[in-house]
Tab-separated table of C-alpha atoms in Angstrom:
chain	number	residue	atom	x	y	z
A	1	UNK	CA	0.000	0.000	0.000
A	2	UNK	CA	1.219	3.316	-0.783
A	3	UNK	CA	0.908	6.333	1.382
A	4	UNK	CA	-0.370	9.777	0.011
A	5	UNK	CA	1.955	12.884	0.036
A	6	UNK	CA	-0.222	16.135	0.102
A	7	UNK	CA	1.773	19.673	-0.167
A	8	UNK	CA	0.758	21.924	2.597
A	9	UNK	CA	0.807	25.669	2.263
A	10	UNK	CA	0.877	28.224	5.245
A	11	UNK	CA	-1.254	31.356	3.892
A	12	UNK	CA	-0.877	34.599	4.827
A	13	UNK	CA	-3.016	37.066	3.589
A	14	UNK	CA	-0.444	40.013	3.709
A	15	UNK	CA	1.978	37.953	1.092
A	16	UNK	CA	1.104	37.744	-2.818
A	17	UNK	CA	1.887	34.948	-5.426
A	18	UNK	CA	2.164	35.407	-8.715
A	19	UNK	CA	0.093	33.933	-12.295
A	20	UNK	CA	3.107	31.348	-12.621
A	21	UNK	CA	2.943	30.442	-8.335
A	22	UNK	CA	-0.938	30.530	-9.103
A	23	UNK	CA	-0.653	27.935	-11.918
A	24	UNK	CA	2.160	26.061	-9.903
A	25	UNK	CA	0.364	25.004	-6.505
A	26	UNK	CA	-3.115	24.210	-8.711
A	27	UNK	CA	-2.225	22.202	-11.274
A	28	UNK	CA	-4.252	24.905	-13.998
A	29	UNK	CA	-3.018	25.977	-16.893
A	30	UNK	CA	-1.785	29.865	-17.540
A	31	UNK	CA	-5.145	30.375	-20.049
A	32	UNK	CA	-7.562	28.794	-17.019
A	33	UNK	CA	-6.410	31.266	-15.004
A	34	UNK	CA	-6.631	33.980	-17.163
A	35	UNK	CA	-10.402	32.899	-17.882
A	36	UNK	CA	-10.746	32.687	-14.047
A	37	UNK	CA	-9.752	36.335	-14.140
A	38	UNK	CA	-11.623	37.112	-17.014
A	39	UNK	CA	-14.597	35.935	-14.810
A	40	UNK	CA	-14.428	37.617	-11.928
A	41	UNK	CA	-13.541	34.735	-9.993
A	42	UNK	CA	-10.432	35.967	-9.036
A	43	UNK	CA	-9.187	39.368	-8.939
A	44	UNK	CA	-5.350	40.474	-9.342
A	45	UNK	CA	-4.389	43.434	-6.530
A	46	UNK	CA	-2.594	44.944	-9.549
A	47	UNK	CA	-4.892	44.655	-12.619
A	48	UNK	CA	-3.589	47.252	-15.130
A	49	UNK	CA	-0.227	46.407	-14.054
A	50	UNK	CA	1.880	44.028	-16.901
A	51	UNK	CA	2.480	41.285	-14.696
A	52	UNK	CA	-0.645	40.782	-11.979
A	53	UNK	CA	0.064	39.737	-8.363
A	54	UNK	CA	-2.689	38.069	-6.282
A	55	UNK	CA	-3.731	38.083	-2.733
A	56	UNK	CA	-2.300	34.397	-1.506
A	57	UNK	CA	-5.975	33.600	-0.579
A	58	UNK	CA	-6.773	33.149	-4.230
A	59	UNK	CA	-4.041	30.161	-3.954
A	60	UNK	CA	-7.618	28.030	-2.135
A	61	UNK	CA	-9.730	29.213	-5.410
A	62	UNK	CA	-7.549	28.004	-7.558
A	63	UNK	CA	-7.181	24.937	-5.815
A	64	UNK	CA	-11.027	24.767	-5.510
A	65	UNK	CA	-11.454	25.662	-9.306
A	66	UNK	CA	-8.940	22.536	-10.141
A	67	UNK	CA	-10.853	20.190	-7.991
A	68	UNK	CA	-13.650	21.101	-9.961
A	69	UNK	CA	-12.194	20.833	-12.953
A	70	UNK	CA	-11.161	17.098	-12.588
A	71	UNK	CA	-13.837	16.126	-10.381
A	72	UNK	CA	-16.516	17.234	-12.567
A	73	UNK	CA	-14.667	18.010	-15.786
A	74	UNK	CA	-15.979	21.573	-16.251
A	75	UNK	CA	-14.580	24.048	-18.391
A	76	UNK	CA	-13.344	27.433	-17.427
A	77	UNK	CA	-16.966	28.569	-17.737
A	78	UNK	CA	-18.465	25.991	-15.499
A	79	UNK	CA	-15.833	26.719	-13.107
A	80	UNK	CA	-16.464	30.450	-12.912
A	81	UNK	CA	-20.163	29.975	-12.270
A	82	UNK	CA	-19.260	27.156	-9.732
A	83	UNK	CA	-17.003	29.255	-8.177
A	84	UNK	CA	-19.213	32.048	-8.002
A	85	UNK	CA	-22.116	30.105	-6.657
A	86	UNK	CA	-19.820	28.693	-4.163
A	87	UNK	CA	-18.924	31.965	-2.429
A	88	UNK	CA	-22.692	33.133	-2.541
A	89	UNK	CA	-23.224	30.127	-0.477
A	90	UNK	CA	-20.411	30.785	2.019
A	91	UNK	CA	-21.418	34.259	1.914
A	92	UNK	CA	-25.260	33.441	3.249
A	93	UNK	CA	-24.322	30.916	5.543
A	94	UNK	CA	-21.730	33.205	7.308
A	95	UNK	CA	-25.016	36.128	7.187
A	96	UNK	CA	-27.477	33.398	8.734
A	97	UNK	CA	-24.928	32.503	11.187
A	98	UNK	CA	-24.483	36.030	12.258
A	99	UNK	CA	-28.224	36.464	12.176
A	100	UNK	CA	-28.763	33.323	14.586
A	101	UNK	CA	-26.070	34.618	17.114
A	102	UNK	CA	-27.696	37.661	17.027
A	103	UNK	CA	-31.015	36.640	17.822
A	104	UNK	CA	-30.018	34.037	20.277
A	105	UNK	CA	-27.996	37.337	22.156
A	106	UNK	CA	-30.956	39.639	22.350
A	107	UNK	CA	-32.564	36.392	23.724
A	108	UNK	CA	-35.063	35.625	20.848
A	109	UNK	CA	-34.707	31.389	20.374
């Protein structure tokens, strides 16, 4: 039986990584990226500048966006919209937990 090796990454969200780092720890190609971009699923901190930098929390998109990509074999597209759909969902869940804290402080359960 062979054992699995999995790369860990400490993330910082003060450091940046580059298109190339990007493209490194994911497994995407350069052009899946760039559609990723071109999407709005991830945006460069520098995006009129010739060679864009990211924020190294977009390393877990990407890594998200390949999963998806060989998991469900979607094309940049799909992976946009999945992405997308993914953080609305995050996004709601974090609101409705607030809400319930909230309401459970002011003594409303």
């Amino acid at each position: 039986m062979q054992a699995e090796t999995h790369e860990s990454i400490w993330l910082d969200r003060s450091q940046v990584v580059s298109i190339h780092e990007l493209v490194n720890v994911s497994g995407l190609s350069e052009d899946e990226v760039y559609e990723l971009v071109d999407g709005g699923a991830l945006v460069p901190i520098n995006p009129d500048a010739g060679a864009w930098i990211f924020s190294a929390d977009c390393v877990v998109t990407v890594r998200k966006a390949s999963r998806l990509r060989d998991d469900l074999e979607l094309d940049a597209h799909a992976m946009v919209l999945a992405l997308t759909l993914l953080e609305q969902i995050r996004s709601l869940e974090s609101e409705l937990s607030q809400l319930r804290a909230q309401r459970t402080f002011f003594g409303r359960d």
